[in-house]
CSV table of C-alpha atoms in Angstrom, one decimal:
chain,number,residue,atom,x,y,z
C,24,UNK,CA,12.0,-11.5,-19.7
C,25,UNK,CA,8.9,-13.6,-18.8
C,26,UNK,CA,7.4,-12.7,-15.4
C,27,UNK,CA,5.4,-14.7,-13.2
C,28,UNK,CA,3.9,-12.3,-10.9
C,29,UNK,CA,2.1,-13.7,-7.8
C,30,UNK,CA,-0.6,-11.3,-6.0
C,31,UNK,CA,-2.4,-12.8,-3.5
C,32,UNK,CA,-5.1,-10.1,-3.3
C,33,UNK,CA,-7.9,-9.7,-4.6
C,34,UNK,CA,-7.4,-7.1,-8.8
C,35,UNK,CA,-7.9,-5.0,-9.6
C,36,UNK,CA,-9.6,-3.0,-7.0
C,37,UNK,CA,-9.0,0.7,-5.7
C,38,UNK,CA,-7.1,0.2,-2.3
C,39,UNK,CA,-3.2,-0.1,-1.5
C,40,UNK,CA,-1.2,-3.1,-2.6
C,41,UNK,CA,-3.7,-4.0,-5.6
C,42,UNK,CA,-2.8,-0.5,-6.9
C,43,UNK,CA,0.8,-1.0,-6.7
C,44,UNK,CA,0.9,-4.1,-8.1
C,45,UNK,CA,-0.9,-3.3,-11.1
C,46,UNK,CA,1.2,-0.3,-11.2
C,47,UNK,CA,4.4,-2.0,-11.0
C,48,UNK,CA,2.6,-4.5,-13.9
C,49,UNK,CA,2.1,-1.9,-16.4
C,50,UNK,CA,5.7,-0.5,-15.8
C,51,UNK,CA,7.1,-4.0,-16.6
C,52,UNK,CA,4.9,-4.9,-19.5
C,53,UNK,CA,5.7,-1.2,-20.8
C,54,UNK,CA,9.1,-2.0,-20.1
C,55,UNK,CA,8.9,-5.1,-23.0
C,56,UNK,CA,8.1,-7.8,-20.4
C,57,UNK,CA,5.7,-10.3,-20.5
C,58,UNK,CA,4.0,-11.1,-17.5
C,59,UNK,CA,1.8,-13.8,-16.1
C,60,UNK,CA,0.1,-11.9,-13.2
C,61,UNK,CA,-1.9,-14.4,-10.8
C,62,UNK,CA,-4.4,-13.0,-8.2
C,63,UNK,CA,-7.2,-14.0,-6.6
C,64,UNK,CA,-11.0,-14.1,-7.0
C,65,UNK,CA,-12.9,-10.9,-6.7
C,66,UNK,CA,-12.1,-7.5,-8.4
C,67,UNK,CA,-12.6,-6.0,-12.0
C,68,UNK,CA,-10.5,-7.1,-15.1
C,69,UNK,CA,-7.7,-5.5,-16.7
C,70,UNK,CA,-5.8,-5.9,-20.2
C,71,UNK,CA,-2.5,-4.4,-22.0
C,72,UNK,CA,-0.2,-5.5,-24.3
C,73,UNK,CA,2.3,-8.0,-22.2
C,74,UNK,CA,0.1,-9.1,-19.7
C,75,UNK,CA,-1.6,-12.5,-19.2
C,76,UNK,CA,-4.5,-12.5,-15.8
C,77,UNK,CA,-5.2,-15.1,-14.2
C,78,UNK,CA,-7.6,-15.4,-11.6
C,79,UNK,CA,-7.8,-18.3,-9.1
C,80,UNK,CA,-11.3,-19.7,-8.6
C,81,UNK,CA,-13.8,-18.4,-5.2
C,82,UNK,CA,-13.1,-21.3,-2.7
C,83,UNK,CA,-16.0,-22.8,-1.2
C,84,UNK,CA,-17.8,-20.3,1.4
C,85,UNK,CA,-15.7,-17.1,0.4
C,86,UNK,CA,-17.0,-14.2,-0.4
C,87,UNK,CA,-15.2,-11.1,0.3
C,88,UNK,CA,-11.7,-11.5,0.7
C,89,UNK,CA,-10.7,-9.5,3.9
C,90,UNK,CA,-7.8,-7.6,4.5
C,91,UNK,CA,-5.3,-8.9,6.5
C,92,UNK,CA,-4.4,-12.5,7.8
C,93,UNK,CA,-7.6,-14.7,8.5
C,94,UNK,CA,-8.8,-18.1,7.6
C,95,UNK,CA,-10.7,-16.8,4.4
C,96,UNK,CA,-7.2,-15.6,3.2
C,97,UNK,CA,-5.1,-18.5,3.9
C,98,UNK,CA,-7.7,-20.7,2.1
C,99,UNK,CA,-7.8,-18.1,-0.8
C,100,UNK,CA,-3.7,-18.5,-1.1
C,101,UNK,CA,-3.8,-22.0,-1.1
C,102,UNK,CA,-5.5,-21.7,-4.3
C,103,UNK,CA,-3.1,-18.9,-5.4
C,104,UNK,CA,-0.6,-21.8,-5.3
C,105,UNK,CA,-2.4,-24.5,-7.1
C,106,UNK,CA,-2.9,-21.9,-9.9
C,107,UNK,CA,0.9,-20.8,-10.0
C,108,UNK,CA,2.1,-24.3,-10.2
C,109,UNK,CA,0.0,-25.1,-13.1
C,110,UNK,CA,1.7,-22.7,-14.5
C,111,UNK,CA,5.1,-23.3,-13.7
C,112,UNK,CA,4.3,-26.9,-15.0
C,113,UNK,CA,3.3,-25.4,-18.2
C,114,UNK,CA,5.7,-23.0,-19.1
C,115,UNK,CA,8.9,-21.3,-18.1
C,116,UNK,CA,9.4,-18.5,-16.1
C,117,UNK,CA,13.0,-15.8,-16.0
C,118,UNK,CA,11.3,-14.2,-12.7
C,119,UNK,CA,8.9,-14.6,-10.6
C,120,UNK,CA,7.7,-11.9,-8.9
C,121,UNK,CA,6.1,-12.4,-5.5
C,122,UNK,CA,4.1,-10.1,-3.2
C,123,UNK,CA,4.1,-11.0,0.5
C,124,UNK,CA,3.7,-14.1,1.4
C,125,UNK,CA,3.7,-15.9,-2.1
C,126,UNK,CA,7.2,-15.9,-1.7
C,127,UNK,CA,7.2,-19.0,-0.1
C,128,UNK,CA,5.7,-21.2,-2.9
C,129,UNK,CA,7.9,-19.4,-5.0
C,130,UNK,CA,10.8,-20.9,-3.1
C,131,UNK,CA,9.3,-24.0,-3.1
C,132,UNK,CA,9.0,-24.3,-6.3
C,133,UNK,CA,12.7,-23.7,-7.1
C,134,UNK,CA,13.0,-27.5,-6.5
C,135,UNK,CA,11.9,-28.2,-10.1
C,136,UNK,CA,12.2,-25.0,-12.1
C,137,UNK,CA,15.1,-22.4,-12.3
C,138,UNK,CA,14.5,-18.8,-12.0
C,139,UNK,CA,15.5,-15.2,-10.4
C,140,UNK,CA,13.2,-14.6,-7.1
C,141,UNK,CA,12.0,-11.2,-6.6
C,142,UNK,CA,10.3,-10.5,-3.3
C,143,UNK,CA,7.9,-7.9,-2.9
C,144,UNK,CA,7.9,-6.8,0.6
C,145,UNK,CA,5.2,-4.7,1.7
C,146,UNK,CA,5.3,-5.6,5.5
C,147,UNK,CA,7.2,-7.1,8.4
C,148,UNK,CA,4.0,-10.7,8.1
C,149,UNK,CA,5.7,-11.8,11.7
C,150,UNK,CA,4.6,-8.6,12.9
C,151,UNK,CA,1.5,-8.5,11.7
C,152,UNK,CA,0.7,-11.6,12.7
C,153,UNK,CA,1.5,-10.9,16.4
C,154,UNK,CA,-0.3,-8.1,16.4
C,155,UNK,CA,-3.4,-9.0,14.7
C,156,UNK,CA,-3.5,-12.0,17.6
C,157,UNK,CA,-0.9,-11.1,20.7
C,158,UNK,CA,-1.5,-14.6,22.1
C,159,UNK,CA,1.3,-15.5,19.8
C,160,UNK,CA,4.2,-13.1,20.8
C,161,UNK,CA,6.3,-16.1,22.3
C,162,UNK,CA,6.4,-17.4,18.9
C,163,UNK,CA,7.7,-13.9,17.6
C,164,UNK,CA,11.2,-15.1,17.2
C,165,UNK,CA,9.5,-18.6,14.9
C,166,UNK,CA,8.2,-16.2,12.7
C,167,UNK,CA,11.1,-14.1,12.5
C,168,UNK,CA,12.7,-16.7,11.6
C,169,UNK,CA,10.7,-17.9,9.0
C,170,UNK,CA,10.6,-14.6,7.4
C,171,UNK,CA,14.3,-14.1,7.0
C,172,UNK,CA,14.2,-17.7,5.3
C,173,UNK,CA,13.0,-15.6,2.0
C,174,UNK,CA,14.9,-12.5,2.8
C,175,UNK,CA,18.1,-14.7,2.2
C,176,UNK,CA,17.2,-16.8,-0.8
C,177,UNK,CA,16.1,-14.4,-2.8
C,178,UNK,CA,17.7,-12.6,-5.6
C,179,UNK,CA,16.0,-9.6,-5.0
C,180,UNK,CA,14.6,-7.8,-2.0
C,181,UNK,CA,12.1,-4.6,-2.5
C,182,UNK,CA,10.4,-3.5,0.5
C,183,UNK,CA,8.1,-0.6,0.7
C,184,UNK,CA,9.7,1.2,3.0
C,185,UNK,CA,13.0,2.2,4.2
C,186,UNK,CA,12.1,0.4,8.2
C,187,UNK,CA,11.5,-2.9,6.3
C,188,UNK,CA,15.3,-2.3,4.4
C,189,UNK,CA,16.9,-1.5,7.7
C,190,UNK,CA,15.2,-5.1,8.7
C,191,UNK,CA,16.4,-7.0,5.7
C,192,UNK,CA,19.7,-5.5,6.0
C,193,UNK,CA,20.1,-6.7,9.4
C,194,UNK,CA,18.8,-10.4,8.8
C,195,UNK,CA,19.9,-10.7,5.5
C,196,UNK,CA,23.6,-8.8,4.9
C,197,UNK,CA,24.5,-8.9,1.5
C,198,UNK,CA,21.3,-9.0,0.2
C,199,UNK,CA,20.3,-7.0,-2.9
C,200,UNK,CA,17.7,-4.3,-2.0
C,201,UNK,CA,15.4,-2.5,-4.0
C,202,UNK,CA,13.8,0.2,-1.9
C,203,UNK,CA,10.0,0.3,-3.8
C,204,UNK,CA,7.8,2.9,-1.8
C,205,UNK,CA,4.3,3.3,-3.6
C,206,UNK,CA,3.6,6.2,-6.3
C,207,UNK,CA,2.0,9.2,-5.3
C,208,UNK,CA,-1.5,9.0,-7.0
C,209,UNK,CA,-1.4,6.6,-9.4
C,210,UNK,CA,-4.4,7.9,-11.6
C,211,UNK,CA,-3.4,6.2,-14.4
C,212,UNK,CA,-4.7,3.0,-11.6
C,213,UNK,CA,-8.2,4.1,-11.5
C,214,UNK,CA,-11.5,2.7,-13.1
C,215,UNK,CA,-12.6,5.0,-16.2
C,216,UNK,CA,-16.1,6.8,-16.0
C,217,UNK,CA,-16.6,6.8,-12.5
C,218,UNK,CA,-18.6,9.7,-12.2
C,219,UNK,CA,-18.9,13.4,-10.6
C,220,UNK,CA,-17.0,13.9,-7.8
C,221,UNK,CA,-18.8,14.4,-4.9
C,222,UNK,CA,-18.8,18.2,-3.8
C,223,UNK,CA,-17.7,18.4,-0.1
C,224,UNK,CA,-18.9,21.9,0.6
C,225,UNK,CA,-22.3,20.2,-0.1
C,226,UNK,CA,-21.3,18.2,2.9
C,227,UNK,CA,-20.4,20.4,5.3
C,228,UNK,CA,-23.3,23.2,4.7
C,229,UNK,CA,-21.0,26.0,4.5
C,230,UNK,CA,-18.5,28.3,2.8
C,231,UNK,CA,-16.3,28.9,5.8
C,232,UNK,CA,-15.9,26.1,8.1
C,233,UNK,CA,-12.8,24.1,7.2
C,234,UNK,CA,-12.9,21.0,6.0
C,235,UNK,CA,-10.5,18.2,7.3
C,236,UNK,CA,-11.1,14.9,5.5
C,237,UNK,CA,-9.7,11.3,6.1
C,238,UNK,CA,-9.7,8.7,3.1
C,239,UNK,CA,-9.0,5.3,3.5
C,240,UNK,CA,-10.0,1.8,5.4
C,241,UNK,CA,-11.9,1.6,8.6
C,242,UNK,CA,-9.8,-0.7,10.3
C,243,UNK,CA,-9.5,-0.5,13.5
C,244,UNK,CA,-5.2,0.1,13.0
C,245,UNK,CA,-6.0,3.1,11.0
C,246,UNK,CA,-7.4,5.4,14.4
C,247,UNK,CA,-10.6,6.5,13.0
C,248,UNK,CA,-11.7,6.1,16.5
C,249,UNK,CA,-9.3,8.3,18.1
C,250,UNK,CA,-9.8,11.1,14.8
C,251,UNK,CA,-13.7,11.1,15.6
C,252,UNK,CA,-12.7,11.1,19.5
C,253,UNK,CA,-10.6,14.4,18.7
C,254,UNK,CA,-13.3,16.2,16.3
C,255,UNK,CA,-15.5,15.5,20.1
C,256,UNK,CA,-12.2,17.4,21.6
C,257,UNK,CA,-11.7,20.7,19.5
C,258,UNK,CA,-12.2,23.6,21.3
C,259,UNK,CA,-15.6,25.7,21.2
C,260,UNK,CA,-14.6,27.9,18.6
C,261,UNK,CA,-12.8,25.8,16.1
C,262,UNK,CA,-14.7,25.4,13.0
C,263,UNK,CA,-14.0,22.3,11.6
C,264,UNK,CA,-15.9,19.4,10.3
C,265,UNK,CA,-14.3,16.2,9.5
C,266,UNK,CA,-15.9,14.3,6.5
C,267,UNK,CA,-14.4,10.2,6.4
C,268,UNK,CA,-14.3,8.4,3.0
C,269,UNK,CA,-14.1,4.7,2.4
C,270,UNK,CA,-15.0,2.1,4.7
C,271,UNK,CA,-17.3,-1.0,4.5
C,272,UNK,CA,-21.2,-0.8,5.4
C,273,UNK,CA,-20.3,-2.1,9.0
C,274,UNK,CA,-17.1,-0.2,9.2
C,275,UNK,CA,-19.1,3.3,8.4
C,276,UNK,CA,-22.6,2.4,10.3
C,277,UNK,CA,-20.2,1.5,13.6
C,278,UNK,CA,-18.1,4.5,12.8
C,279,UNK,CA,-21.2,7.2,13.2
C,280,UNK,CA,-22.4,5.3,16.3
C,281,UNK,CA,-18.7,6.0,17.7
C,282,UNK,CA,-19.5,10.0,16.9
C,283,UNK,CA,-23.2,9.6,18.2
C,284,UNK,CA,-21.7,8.4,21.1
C,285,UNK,CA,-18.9,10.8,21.7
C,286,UNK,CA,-21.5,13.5,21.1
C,287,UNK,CA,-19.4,14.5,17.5
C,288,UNK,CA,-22.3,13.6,15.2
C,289,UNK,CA,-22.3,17.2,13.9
C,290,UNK,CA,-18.8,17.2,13.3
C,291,UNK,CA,-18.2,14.6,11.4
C,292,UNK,CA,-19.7,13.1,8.0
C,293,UNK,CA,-19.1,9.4,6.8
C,294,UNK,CA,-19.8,9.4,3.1
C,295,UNK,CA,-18.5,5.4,2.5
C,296,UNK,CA,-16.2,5.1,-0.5
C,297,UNK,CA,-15.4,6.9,-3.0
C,298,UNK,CA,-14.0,5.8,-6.9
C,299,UNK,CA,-9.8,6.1,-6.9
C,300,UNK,CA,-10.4,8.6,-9.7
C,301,UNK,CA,-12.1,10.9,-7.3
C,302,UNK,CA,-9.1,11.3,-4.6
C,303,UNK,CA,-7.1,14.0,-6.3
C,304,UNK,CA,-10.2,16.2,-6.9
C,305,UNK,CA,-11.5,15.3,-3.3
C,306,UNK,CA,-8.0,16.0,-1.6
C,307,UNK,CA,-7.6,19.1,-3.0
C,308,UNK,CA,-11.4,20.4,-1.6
C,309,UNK,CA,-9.8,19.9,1.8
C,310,UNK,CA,-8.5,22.4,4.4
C,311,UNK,CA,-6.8,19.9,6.3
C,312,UNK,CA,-6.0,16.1,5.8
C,313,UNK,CA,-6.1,13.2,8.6
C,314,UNK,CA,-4.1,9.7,9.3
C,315,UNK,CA,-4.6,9.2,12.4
C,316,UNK,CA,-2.6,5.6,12.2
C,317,UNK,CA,-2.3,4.1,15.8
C,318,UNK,CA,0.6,1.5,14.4
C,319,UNK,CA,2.5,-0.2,11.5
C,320,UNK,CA,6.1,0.6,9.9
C,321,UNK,CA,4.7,0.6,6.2
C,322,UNK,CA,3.8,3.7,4.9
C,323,UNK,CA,0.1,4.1,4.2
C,324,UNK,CA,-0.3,4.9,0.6
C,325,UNK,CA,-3.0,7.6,0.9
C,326,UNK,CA,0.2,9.6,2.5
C,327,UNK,CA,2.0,10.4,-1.0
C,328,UNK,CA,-1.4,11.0,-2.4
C,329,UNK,CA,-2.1,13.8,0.6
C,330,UNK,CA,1.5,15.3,-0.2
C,331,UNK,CA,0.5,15.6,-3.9
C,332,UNK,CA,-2.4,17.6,-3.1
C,333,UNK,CA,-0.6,20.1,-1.5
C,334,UNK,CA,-2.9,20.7,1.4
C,335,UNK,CA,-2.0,21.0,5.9
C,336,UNK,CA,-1.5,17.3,7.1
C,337,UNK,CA,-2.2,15.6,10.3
C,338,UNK,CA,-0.6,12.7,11.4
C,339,UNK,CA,0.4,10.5,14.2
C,340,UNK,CA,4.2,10.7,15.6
C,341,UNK,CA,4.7,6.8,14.6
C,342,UNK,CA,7.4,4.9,12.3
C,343,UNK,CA,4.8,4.2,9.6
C,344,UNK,CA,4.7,8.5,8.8
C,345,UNK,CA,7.9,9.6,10.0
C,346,UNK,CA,9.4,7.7,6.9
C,347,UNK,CA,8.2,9.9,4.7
C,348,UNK,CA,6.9,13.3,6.8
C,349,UNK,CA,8.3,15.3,9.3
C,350,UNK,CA,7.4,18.8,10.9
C,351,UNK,CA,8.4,20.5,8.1
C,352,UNK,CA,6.0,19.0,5.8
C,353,UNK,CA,3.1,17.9,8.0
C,354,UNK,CA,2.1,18.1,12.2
C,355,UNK,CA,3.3,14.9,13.6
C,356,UNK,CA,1.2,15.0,17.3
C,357,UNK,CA,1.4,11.7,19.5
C,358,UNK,CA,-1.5,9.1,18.6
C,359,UNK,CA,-4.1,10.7,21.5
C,360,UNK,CA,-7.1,12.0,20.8
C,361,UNK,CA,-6.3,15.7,22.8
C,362,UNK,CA,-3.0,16.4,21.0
C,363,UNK,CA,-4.3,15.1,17.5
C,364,UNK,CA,-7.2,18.0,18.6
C,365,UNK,CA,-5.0,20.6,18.8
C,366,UNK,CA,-3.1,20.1,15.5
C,367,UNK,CA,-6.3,20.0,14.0
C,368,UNK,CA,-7.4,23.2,15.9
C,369,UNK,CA,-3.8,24.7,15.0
C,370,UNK,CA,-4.4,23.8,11.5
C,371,UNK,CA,-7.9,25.0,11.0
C,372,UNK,CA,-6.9,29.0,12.4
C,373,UNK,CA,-3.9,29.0,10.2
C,374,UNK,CA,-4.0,29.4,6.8
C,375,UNK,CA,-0.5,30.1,6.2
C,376,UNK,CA,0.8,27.3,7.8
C,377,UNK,CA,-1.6,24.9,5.8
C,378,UNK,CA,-0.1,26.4,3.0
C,379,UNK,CA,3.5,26.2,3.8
C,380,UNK,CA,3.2,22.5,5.3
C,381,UNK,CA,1.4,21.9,2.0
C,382,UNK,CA,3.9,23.5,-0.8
C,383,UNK,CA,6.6,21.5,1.3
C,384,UNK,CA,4.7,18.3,1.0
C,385,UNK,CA,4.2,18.7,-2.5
C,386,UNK,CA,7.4,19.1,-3.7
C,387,UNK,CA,8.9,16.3,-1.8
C,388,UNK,CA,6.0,13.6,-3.1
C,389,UNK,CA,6.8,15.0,-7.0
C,390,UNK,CA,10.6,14.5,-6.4
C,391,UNK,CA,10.8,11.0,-4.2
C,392,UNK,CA,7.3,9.4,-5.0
C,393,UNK,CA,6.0,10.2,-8.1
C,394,UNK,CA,5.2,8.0,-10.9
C,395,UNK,CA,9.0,8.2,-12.8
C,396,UNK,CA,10.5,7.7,-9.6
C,397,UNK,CA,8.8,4.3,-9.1
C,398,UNK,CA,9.0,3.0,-12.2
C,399,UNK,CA,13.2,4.2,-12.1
C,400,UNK,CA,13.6,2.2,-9.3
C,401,UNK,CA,11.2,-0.9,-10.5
C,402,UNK,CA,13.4,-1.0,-13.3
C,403,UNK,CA,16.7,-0.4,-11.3
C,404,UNK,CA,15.9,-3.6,-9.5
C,405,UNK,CA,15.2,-5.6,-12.0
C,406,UNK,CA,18.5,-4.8,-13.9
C,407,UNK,CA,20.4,-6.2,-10.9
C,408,UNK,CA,18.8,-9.4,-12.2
C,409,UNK,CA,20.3,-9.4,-15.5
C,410,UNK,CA,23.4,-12.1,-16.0
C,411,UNK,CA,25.1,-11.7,-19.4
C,412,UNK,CA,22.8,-14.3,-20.9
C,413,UNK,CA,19.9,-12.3,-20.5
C,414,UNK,CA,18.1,-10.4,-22.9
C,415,UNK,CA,19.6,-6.8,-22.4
C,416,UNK,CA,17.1,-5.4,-25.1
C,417,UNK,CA,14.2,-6.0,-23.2
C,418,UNK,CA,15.5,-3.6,-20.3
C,419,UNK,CA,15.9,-0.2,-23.1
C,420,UNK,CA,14.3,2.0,-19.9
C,421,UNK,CA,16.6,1.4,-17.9
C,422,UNK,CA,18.8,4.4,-18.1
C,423,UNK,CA,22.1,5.0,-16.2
C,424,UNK,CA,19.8,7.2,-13.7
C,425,UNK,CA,18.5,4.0,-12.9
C,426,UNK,CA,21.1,2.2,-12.1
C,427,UNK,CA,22.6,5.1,-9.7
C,428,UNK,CA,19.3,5.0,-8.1
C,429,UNK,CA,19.9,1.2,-7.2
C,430,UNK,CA,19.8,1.2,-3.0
C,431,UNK,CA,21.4,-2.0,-1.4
């Protein structure tokens, strides 16, 4: 089939949905697609047989795009759209694939071209929207609304997560659904030659004090504060250092003044980010691993990487985690800065429980989240789309497996 696959982030570069998209590109294209992929300015090129990139032009007075919904990004999706319909003008399309809120030119463009409708949810945008600016929470039922406009119409629904199925189930029964969580460490992802991995005993100054490490954004969502307010918390003879990777300049120089002021600074390390090929090696130098998410329903995607690496995991008691973990594979302590302490301290005196929380992890991320498990359910879905005009060659990886796996 030919694919039009909207993105409307910024590719390829190492953080979450860019890595699943391009991901859930290679699978296709592997797969004996051809796909158009469309994405926006910013990020490093990519090539493979099957695929066609094409990347949208900086608007005027953009230079980063930022994460999240802002100005900058609306403006950088408007030309996401002008580039798309070009090409829908051009040439014709069996699918098109769209990620977020691309789905709604996609639906607008059914007015002049014919094709399946495959929407890529990653998040709950009402919600996001509300929470980024609260202001708007009397319109939460508008954009409720709006969103289950796309949940309806199209042919196929794959969220990331099972809270954002439950949600399309209940706005949109009858709806195909393709649950889609994110693989587990997609290496294969990563930039080539990106160096020695940065040793983290080096960091710390010792052979014995454990190491817990958070990886990820610096957002303000994510808790870093309230991780750096717990490492201020542990009790006098917990010996534990917690070393933060990723995070912009701003991000990381406000972070150390947050330890500086919470009197942590000798507790905690910032050491900015890190390349994507480093994370298995630098996940698997830690004692104990942090996400100290304050709120969200989609699953973070540095989770399945810290199950693969098999080490004791710390998270918050919130929707976003307890998809994925509960006490038998990680602590789940409520999102405060004194009981995230104390799993930490728990952690860090226990060996054995690091070790059994982390064997259980493991196994669960290998079995539900690893790479043939994504790509057996990418492909599931996309059988569903399959009339019997279509080109049933073209779908030779789809095994009967496949199809069981099917969740709607």
């Amino acid at each position: 089939m030919k694919v039009l696959f909207l993105a409307p982030q910024p590719f390829f570069v190492e953080r979450g949905t860019p890595i699943a998209v391009r991901f859930a590109v290679e699978t296709l294209c592997q797969a004996g697609h051809e796909v158009d992929l469309v994405v926006l300015h910013g990020g490093e090129d990519i090539a493979m047989p099957g695929l066609t990139l094409h990347r949208v032009k900086r608007p005027p007075f953009v230079g980063e795009v930022p994460i999240g919904l802002s100005p900058a990004k609306i403006l950088c999706d408007l030309f996401l759209v002008a580039t798309a319909f070009r090409l829908l003008s051009r040439k014709r399309f069996d699918v098109i694939h769209a990620v977020e809120e691309s789905v709604f030119p996609a639906l607008a463009a059914r007015a002049f071209r014919r094709f399946k409708l495959v929407y890529d949810m990653d998040s709950l945008m009402g919600d996001q929207v509300v929470e980024k600016w609260p202001r708007l929470a009397p319109l939460r039922r508008l954009f409720a609304a709006i969103e289950r406009w796309p949940m309806r119409r199209a042919d196929l629904v794959m969220p990331v997560c099972a809270a954002i199925a439950d949600r399309v189930r209940a706005l949109a029964p009858g709806q195909t659904i393709q649950l889609l969580p994110d693989v587990a460490t997609p290496v294969a992802a990563a930039s080539p030659n990106a160096g020695p991995v940065l040793d983290l005993r080096t960091v710390v100054g010792s052979a014995t004090t454990s190491i817990a490490l958070y990886v990820g954004n610096l957002e303000s969502y994510q808790g870093t504060d309230l991780l750096i307010d717990a490492f201020a918390q542990l009790p006098p003879g917990c010996d534990c250092h917690l070393i933060i990777v990723g995070g912009r300049p701003d991000h990381v120089e406000a972070a150390r003044a947050r330890a500086r002021a919470v009197r942590a600074g000798e507790r905690v390390s910032l050491i900015g980010p890190a390349p994507l090929a480093h994370l298995p090696a630098l996940l698997r130098q830690a004692d104990i691993l942090c996400s100290p998410r304050l709120k969200g329903v989609n699953t973070p995607m540095k989770i399945y990487a810290y199950m693969q690496a098999g080490r004791g995991i710390v998270a918050t008691d919130i929707l976003s985690h307890t998809q994925v973990l509960d006490q038998s594979r990680a602590l789940l302590v409520p999102p405060g800065a004194a009981a995230f302490a104390g799993a930490v301290a728990a952690l860090a005196a226990d060996r054995a429980l690091r070790e059994r929380l982390g064997v259980a992890a493991a196994r669960y991320a290998e079995e539900e989240y690893g790479a043939d498990a994504f790509q057996r359910r990418l492909l599931a879905g996309y059988a569903t789309l399959l009339d019997e005009h279509s080109a049933l060659p073209r779908l030779s990886m789809v095994t009967a497996s496949a199809r069981a796996d099917q969740l709607g």
